[in-house]
Coordinates of C-alpha atoms in Angstrom, one line a residue:
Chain C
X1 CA 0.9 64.2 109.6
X2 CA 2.6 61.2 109.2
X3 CA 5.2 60.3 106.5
X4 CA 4.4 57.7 103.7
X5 CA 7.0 55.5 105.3
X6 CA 5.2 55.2 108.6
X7 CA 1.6 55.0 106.9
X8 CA 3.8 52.3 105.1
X9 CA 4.5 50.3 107.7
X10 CA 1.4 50.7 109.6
X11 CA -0.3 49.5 106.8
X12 CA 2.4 46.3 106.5
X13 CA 1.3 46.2 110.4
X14 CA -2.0 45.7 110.1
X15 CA -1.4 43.5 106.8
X16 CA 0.5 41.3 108.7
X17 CA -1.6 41.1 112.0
X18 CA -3.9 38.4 111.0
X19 CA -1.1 36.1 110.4
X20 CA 1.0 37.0 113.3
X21 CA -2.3 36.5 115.6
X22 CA -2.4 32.8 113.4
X23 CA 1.3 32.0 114.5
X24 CA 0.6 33.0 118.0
X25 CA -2.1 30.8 118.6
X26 CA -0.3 27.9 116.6
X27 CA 2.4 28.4 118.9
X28 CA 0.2 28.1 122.2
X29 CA -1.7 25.0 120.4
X30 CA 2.0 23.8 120.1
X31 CA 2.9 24.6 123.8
X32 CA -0.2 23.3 124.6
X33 CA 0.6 19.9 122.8
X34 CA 4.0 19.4 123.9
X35 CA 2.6 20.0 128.1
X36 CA 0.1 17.4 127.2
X37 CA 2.6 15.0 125.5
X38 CA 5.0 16.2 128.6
X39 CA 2.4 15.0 131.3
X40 CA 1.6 11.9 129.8
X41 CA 5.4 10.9 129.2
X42 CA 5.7 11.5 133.1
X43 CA 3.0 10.0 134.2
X44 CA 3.5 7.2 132.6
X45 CA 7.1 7.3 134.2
X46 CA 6.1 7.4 137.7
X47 CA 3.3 4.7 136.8
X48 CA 3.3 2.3 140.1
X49 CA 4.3 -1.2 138.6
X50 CA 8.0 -0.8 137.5
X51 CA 9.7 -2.2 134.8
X52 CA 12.7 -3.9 134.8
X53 CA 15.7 -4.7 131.8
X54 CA 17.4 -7.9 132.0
X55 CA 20.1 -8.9 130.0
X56 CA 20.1 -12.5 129.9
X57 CA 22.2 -15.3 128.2
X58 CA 20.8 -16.9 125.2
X59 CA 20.5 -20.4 127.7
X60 CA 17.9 -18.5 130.0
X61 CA 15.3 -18.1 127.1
X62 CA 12.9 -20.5 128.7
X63 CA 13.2 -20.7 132.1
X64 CA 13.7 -16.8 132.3
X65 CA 10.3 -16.3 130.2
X66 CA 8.7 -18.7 133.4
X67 CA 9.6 -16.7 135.6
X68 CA 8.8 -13.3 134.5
X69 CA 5.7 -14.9 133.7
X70 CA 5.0 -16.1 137.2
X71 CA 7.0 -13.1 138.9
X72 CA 4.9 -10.6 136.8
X73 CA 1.6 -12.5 138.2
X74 CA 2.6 -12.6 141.7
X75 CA 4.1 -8.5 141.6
X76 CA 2.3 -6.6 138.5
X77 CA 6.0 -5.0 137.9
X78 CA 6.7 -6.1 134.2
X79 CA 10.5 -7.9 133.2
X80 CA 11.9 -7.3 129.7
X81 CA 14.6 -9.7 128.8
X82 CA 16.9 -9.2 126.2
X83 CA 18.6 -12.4 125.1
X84 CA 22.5 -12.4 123.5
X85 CA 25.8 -13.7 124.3
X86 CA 27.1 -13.0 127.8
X87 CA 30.2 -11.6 126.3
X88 CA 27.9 -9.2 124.3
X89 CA 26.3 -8.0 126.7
X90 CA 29.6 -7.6 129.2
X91 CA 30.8 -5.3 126.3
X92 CA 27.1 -3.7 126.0
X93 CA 27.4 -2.8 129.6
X94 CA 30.6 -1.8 130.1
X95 CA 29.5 0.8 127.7
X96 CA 26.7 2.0 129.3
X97 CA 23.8 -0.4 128.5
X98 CA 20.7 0.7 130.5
X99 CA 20.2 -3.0 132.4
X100 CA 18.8 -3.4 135.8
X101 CA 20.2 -6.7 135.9
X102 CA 22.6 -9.1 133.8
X103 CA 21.9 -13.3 134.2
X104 CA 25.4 -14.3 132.8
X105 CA 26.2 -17.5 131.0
X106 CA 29.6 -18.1 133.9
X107 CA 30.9 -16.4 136.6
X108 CA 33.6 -14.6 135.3
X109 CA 31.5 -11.5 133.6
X110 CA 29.1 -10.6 136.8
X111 CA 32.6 -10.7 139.1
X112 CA 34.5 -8.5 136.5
X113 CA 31.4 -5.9 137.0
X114 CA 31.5 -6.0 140.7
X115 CA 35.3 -5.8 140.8
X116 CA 34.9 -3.0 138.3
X117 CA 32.4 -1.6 140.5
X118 CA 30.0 -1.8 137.6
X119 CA 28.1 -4.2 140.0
X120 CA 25.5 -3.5 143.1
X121 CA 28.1 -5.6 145.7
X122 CA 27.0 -8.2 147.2
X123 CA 23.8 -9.1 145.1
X124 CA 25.8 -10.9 142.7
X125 CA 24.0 -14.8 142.8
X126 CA 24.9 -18.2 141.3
X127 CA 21.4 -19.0 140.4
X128 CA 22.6 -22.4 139.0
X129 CA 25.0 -24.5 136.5
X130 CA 24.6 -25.4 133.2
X131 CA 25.0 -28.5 131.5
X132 CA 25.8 -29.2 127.9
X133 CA 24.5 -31.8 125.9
X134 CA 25.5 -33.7 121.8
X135 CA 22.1 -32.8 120.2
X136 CA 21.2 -33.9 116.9
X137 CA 17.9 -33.7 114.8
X138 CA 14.8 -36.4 115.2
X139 CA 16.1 -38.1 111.8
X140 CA 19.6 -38.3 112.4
X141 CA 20.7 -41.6 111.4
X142 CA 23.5 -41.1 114.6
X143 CA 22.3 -42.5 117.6
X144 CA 24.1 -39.8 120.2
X145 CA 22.6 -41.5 123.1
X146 CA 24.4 -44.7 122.6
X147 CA 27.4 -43.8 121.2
X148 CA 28.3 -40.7 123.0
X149 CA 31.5 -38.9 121.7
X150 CA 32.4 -41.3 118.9
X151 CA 29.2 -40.0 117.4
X152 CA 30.5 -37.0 116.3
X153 CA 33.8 -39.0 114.0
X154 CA 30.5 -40.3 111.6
X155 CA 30.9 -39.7 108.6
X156 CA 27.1 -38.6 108.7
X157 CA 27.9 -35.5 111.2
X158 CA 29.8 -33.6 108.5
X159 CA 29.1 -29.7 110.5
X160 CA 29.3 -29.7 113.9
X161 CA 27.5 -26.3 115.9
X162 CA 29.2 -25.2 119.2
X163 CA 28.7 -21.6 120.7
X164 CA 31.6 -18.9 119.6
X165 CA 34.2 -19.4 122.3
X166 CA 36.0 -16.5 122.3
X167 CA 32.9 -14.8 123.8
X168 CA 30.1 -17.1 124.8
X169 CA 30.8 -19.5 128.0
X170 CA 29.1 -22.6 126.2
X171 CA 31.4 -22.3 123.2
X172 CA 34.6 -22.0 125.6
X173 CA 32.9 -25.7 127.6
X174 CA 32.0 -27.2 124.1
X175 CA 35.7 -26.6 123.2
X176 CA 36.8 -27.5 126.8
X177 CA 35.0 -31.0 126.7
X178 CA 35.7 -31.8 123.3
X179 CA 39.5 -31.4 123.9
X180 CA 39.2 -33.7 127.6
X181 CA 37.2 -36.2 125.5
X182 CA 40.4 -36.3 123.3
X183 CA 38.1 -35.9 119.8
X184 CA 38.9 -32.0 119.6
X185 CA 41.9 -32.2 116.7
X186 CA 40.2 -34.8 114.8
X187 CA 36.7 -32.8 114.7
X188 CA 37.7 -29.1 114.3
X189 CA 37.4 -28.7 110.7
X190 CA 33.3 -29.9 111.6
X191 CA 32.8 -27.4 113.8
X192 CA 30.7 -24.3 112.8
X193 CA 30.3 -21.1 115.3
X194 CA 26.9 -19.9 116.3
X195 CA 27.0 -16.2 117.5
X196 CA 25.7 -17.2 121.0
X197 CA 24.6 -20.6 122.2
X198 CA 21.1 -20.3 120.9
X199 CA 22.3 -19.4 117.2
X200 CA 24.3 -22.6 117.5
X201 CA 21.2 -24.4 118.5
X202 CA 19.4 -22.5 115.4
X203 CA 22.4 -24.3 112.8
X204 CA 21.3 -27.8 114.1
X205 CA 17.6 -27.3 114.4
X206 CA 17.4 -25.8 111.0
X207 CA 19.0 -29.1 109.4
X208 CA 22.4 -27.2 108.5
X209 CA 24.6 -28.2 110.8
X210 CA 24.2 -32.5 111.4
X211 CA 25.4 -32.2 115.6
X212 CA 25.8 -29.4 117.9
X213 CA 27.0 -29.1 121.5
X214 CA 24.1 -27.3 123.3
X215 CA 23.0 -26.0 126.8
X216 CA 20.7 -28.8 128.7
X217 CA 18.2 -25.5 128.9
X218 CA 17.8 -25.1 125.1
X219 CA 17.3 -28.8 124.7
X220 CA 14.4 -29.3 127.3
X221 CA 12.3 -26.5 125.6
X222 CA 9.3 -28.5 124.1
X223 CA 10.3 -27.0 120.6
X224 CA 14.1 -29.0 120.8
X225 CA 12.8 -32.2 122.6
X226 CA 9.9 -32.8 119.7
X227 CA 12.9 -31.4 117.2
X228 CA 15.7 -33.8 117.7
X229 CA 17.7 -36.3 120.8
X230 CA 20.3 -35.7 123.2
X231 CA 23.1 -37.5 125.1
X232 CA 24.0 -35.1 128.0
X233 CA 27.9 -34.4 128.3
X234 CA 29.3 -35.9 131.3
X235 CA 29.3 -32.9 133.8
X236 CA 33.2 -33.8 134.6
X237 CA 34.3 -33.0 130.9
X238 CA 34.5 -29.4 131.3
X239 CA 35.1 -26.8 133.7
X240 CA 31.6 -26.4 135.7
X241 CA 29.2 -23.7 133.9
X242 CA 28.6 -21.9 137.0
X243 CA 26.4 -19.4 136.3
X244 CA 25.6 -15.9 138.2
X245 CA 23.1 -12.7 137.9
X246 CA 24.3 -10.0 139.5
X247 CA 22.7 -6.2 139.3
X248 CA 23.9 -3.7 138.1
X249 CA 25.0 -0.2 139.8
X250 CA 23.4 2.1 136.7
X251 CA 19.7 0.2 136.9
X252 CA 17.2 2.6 137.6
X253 CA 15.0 0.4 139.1
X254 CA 17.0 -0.9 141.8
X255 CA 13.9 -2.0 144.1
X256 CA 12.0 -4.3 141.5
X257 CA 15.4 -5.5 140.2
X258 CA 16.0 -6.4 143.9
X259 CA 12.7 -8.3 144.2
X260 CA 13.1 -10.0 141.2
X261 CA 16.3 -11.6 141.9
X262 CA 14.8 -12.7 145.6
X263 CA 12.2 -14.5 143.3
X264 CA 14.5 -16.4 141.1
X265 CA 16.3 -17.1 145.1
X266 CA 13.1 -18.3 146.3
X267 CA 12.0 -22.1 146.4
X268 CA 9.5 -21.4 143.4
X269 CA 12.2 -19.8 141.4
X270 CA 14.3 -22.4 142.2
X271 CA 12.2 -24.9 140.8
X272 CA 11.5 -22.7 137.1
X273 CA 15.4 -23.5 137.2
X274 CA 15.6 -26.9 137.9
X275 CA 12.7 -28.0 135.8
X276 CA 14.6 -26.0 132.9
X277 CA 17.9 -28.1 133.2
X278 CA 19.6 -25.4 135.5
X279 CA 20.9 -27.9 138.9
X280 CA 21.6 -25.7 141.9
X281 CA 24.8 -27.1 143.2
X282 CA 28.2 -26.8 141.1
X283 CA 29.3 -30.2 140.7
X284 CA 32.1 -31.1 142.9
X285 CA 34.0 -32.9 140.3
X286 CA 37.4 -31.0 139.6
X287 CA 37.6 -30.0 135.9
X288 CA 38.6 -33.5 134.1
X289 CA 41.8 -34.0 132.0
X290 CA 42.0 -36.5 129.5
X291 CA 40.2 -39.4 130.6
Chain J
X1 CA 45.7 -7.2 111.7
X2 CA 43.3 -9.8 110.2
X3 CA 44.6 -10.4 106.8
X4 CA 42.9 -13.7 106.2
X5 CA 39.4 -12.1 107.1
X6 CA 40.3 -9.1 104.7
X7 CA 41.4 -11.2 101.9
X8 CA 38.2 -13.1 102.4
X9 CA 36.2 -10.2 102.6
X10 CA 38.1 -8.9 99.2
X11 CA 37.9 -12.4 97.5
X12 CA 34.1 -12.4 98.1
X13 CA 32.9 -8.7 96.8
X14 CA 35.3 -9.5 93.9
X15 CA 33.3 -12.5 92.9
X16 CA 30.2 -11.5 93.9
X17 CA 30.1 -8.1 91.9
X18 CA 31.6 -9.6 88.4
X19 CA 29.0 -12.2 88.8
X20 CA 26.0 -9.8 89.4
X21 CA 27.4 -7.9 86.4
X22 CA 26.9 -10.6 84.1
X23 CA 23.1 -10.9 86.1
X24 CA 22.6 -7.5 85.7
X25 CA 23.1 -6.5 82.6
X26 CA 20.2 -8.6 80.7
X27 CA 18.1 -7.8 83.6
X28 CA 18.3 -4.0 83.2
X29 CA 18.2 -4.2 80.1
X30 CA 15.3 -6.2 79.9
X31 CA 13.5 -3.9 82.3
X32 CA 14.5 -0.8 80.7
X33 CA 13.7 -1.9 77.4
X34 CA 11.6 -5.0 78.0
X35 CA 8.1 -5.1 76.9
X36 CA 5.9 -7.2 79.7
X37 CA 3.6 -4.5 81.7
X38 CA 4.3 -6.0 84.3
X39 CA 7.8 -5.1 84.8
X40 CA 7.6 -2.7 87.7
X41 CA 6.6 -6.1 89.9
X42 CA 9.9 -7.5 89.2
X43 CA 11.8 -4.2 89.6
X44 CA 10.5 -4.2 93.0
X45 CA 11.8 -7.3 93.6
X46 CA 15.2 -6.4 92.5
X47 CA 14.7 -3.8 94.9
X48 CA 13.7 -5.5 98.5
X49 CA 17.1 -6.2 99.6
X50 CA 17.2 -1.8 99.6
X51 CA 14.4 -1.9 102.5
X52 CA 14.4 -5.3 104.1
X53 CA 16.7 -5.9 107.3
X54 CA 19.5 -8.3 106.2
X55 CA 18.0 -11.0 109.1
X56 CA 14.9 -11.5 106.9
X57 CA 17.3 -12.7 103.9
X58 CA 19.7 -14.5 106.7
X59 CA 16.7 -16.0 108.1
X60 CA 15.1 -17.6 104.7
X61 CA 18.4 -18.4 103.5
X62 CA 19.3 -20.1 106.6
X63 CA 15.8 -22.4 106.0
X64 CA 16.5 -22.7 102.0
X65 CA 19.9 -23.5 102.5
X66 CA 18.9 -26.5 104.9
X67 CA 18.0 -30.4 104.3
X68 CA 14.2 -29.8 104.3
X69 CA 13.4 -27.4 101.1
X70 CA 13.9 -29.2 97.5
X71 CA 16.9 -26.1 96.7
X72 CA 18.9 -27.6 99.9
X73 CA 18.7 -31.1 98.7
X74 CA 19.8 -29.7 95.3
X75 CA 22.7 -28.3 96.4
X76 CA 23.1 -31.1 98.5
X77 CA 23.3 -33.3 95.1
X78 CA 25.1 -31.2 93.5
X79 CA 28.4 -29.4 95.6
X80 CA 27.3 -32.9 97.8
X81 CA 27.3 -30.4 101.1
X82 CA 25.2 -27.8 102.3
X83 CA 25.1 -24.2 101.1
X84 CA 25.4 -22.8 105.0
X85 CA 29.0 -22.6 106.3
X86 CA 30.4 -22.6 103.1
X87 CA 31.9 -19.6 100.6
X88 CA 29.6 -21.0 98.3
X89 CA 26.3 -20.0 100.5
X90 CA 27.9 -16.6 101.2
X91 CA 28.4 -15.5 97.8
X92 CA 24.7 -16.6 96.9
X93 CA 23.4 -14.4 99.8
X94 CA 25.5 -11.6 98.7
X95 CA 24.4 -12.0 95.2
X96 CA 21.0 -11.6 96.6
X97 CA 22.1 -8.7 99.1
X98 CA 24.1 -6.8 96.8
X99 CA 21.5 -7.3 93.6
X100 CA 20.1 -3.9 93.8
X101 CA 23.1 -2.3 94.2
X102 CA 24.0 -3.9 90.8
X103 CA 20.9 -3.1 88.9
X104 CA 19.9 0.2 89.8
X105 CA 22.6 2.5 88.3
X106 CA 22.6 0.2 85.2
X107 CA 18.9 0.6 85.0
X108 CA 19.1 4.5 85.5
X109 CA 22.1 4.8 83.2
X110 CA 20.2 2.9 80.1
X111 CA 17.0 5.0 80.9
X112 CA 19.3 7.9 80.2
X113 CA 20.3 6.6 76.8
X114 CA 18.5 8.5 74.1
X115 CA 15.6 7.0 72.2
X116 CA 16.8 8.8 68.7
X117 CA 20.0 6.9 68.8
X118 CA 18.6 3.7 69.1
X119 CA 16.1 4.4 66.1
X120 CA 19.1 5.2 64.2
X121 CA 20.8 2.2 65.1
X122 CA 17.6 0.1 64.2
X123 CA 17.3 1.8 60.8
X124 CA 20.5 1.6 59.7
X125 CA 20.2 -2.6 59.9
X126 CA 22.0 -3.1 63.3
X127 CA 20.7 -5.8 65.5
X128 CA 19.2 -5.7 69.2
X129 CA 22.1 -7.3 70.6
X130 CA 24.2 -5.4 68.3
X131 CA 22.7 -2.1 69.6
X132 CA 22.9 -2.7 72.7
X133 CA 26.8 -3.6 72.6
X134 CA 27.7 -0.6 70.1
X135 CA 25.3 2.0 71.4
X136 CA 23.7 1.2 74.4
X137 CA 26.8 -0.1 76.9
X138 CA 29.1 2.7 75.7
X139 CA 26.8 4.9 76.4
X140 CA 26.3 3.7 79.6
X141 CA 29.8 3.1 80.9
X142 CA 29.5 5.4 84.0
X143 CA 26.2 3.6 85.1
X144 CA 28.8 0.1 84.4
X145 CA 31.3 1.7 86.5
X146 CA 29.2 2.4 89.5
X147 CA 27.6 -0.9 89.3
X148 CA 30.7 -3.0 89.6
X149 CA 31.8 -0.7 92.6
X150 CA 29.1 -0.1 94.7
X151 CA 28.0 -3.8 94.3
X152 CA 32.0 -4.6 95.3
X153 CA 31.8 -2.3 98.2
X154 CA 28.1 -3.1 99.6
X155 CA 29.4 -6.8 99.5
X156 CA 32.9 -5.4 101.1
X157 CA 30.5 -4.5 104.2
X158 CA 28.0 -7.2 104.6
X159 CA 27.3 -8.2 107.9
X160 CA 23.8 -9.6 108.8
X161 CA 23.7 -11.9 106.0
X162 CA 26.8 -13.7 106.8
X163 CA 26.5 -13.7 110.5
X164 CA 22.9 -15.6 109.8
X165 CA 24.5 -18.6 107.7
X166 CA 28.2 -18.1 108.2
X167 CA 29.3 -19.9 110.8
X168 CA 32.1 -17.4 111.4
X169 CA 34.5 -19.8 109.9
X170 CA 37.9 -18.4 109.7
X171 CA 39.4 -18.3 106.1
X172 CA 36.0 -19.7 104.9
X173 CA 33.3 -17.3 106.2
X174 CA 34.6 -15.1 109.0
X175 CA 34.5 -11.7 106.5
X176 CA 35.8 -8.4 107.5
X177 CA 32.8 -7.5 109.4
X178 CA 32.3 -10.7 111.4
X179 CA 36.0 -10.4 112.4
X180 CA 35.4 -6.3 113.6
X181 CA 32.5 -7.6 115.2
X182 CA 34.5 -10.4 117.3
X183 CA 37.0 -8.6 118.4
X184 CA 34.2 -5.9 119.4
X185 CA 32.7 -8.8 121.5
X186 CA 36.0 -9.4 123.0
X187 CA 37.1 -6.2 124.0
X188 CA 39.9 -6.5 122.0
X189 CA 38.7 -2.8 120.9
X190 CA 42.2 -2.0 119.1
X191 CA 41.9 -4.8 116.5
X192 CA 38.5 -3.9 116.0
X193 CA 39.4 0.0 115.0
X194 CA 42.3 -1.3 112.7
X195 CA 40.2 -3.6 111.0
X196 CA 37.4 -0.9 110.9
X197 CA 39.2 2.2 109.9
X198 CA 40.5 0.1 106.9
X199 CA 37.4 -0.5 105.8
X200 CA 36.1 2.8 106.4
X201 CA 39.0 4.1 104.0
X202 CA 38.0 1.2 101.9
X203 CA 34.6 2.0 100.9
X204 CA 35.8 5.8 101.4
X205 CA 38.1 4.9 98.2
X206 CA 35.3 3.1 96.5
X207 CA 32.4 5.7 96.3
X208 CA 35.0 8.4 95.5
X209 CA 35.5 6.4 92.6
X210 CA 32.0 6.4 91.6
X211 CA 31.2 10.3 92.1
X212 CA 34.5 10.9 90.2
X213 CA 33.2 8.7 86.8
X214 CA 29.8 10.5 87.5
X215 CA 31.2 13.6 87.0
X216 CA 33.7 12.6 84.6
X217 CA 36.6 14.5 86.5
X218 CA 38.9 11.7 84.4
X219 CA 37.1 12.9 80.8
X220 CA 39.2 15.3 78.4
X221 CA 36.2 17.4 78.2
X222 CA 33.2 19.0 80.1
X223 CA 34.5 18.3 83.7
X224 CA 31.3 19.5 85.7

């Protein structure tokens, strides 16, 4: 016979046998769940049109958005562009930042990463050079065009917007050509700091700064050209904004990335670049002193 | 070390929180012990800058603060320059930033005033302002407390607001957080941890002060 203890805990047994058969099937519904969440994950991982990460200066907004467009027509392999300040990102990626492939606003970051060995070498490409331009809003009472420089000492341009120049290449030309054009000391306390060069463009558009010293590829988007008037900065007034992609060793998708950066070489790429205010040759003009 | 971005930073949450103490007090009194139904709309209110990413304030302040909406041609009139760029603009977005910071404890601290008191107050021929000076406030003085320091440290570490309409001026709007964020972006990564770890001990400091009057480790009696 069988002591009251055992009966005891046979009886707990079969007490607790309904629930433990309840928490072994919830488990294999779970198991089951997480191998069909598993599959899916990887599937859609291994999914034929790849996906690329760019990380893109805030000047690119346009004419990068053409051609992903266009490149993701011709290839079916998506493009995701993230938008900042070059600086940012060269600090993003130095830490780690999962990009396939970083459009810089110059050529200093993209040749850091490749002398770093951050970079894939030899695919770093000048894909073209910026221009800066005055820009101020449709009813300014300042007609930039005309007057050039000597616009910005009106007494109507009270805040003027140029890109932050301790990290974003535009900022550093705004300051650049501001000093060669001899007005810099006489118009720093106007000058307000935009995070990156669209941010700038942001302080103007939105009315609360009266000026600000833009990139030629913010000012052709049809938004800016309805929005306000330029005069475009004499190319000689600053160092040349020589601009360069380069990939990056970490991207995971180095074949897309590849193919994408032989469509922004190719002549229609070329052309998205050009019609966006990007010209392909650096300007052979030596960086100006004071004139 | 930036000292001109701390002292900026310090000037700033001072202003900011004794302001929003004088905006807060009627207000939660007024929706503690306010009679409108319909209070619980404007409590919610109070409480949006709790949920909503600072870019939606930066954004809407950035378009208020501009030529084109009748308050940006006010202020126009009135400082005769725009809000944006200006300590004046930050310290109206932080107001806004920091308001719930402000209001709830004083809220939660007069809820926790007993009802019997203030009868007694009423009955024996005191006033409503009088009541709420003699009974209510010193009754609440922990909620007071915590107001005025989490509203002075939650302005200490604002960051999206016054990235959105500062302009990063230095000694004007380049705060604490804008400066820790620019020498991030520089890879000046030293500057940026002494800057930060200040400010870390900073609001450390701050909501150590608030636990402690919440417990009353300073009061004679009942430490809890």
């Amino acid at each position: 016979m069988k002591s009251p203890t055992h009966r005891q805990s046979a009886a707990a047994t079969q007490l607790l046998t309904p629930f433990r058969c309840h928490s072994l099937q919830r488990r294999t519904l779970f198991l089951r769940l997480g191998a069909a969440c598993l599959s899916f994950f990887l599937a859609a991982g291994a999914a034929s049109p790849a996906a690329i990460t760019v990380a893109a200066a805030a000047d690119l907004k346009f004419a990068l958005q053409d051609m992903a467009a266009q490149y993701e027509k011709q290839t079916g392999n998506t493009v995701s562009v993230t938008y900042g300040s070059s600086g940012n990102f060269y600090a993003q990626i130095q830490n780690g930042a999962p990009f396939d492939l970083f459009f810089s606003a110059d050529l200093d970051y993209p040749r850091q990463f490749e002398a770093a060995g951050l970079a894939e070498s030899g695919t770093l490409y000048q894909y073209g050079v910026g221009r800066l331009v005055l820009w101020v809003p449709a009813n300014s009472p300042v007609d930039v065009a005309r007057r050039g420089w000597d616009a910005l000492r009106d007494p109507a341009i009270r805040k003027i917007a140029i890109a932050n120049p301790t990290h974003a290449p535009y900022g550093r030309a705004a300051v650049a050509a501001l000093k060669s054009a001899g007005i810099y000391d006489q118009i720093t306390a106007k000058l307000v700091y935009g995070e990156n060069i669209s941010q700038a463009a942001q302080f103007v558009e939105s009315g609360n700064a009266d000026a600000g010293l833009l990139a030629l590829a913010l000012a052709l988007s049809p938004h800016m050209q309805q929005a306000g008037k330029f005069w475009s900065v004499p190319a000689a007034a600053h160092p040349p904004l020589q601009q360069a992609a380069i990939m990056l060793k970490s991207s995971p998708n180095k074949k897309a990335a590849r193919a994408f950066l032989e469509f922004v070489k190719s002549p229609a790429g070329r052309a998205i670049l050009e019609k966006h205010g990007f010209s392909s040759l650096a300007p052979a003009a030596p960086p100006a002193k004071t004139p | 070390m930036n000292l001109q971005a701390l002292l900026l930073s310090l000037r700033l949450a001072a202003v900011v929180s004794v302001l929003l103490l004088g905006i807060s007090l009627p207000l939660a009194a007024w929706l503690v012990f306010g009679r409108w139904r319909g209070r619980f709309l404007l409590e919610a209110l109070v409480a949006l800058p709790l949920v909503l990413p600072p870019t939606v304030l930066g954004f809407y302040l950035l378009v208020l603060m501009g030529p084109r909406t009748p308050f940006g041609r006010l202020c126009q009139a009135l400082f005769g320059h725009g809000l944006a760029f200006t300590f004046e603009g930050l310290v109206v977005g932080s107001l806004l930033y920091s308001l719930p910071f402000a209001v709830q404890p004083l809220v939660s601290a007069f809820r926790g005033v007993d009802r019997a008191l203030l009868d007694a107050s009423f009955v024996l021929g005191a006033s409503r302002l009088r009541t709420f000076r003699r009974v209510i406030l010193p009754l609440s003085f922990s909620g007071l407390v915590t107001a005025l320091v989490l509203s002075f440290a939650h302005t200490l570490g604002e960051f999206g607001v016054v990235l959105m309409v500062g302009g990063n001026l230095p000694g004007i709007t380049r705060t604490v957080s804008i400066a820790i964020y620019d020498s991030a972006q520089a890879l000046d990564y030293a500057a940026a941890n002494r800057l930060a770890l200040l400010l870390l001990l900073l609001s450390f400091t701050a909501l150590s002060v608030v636990y402690a009057v919440n417990r009353r480790v300073w009061s004679p009696w009942s430490p809890r």
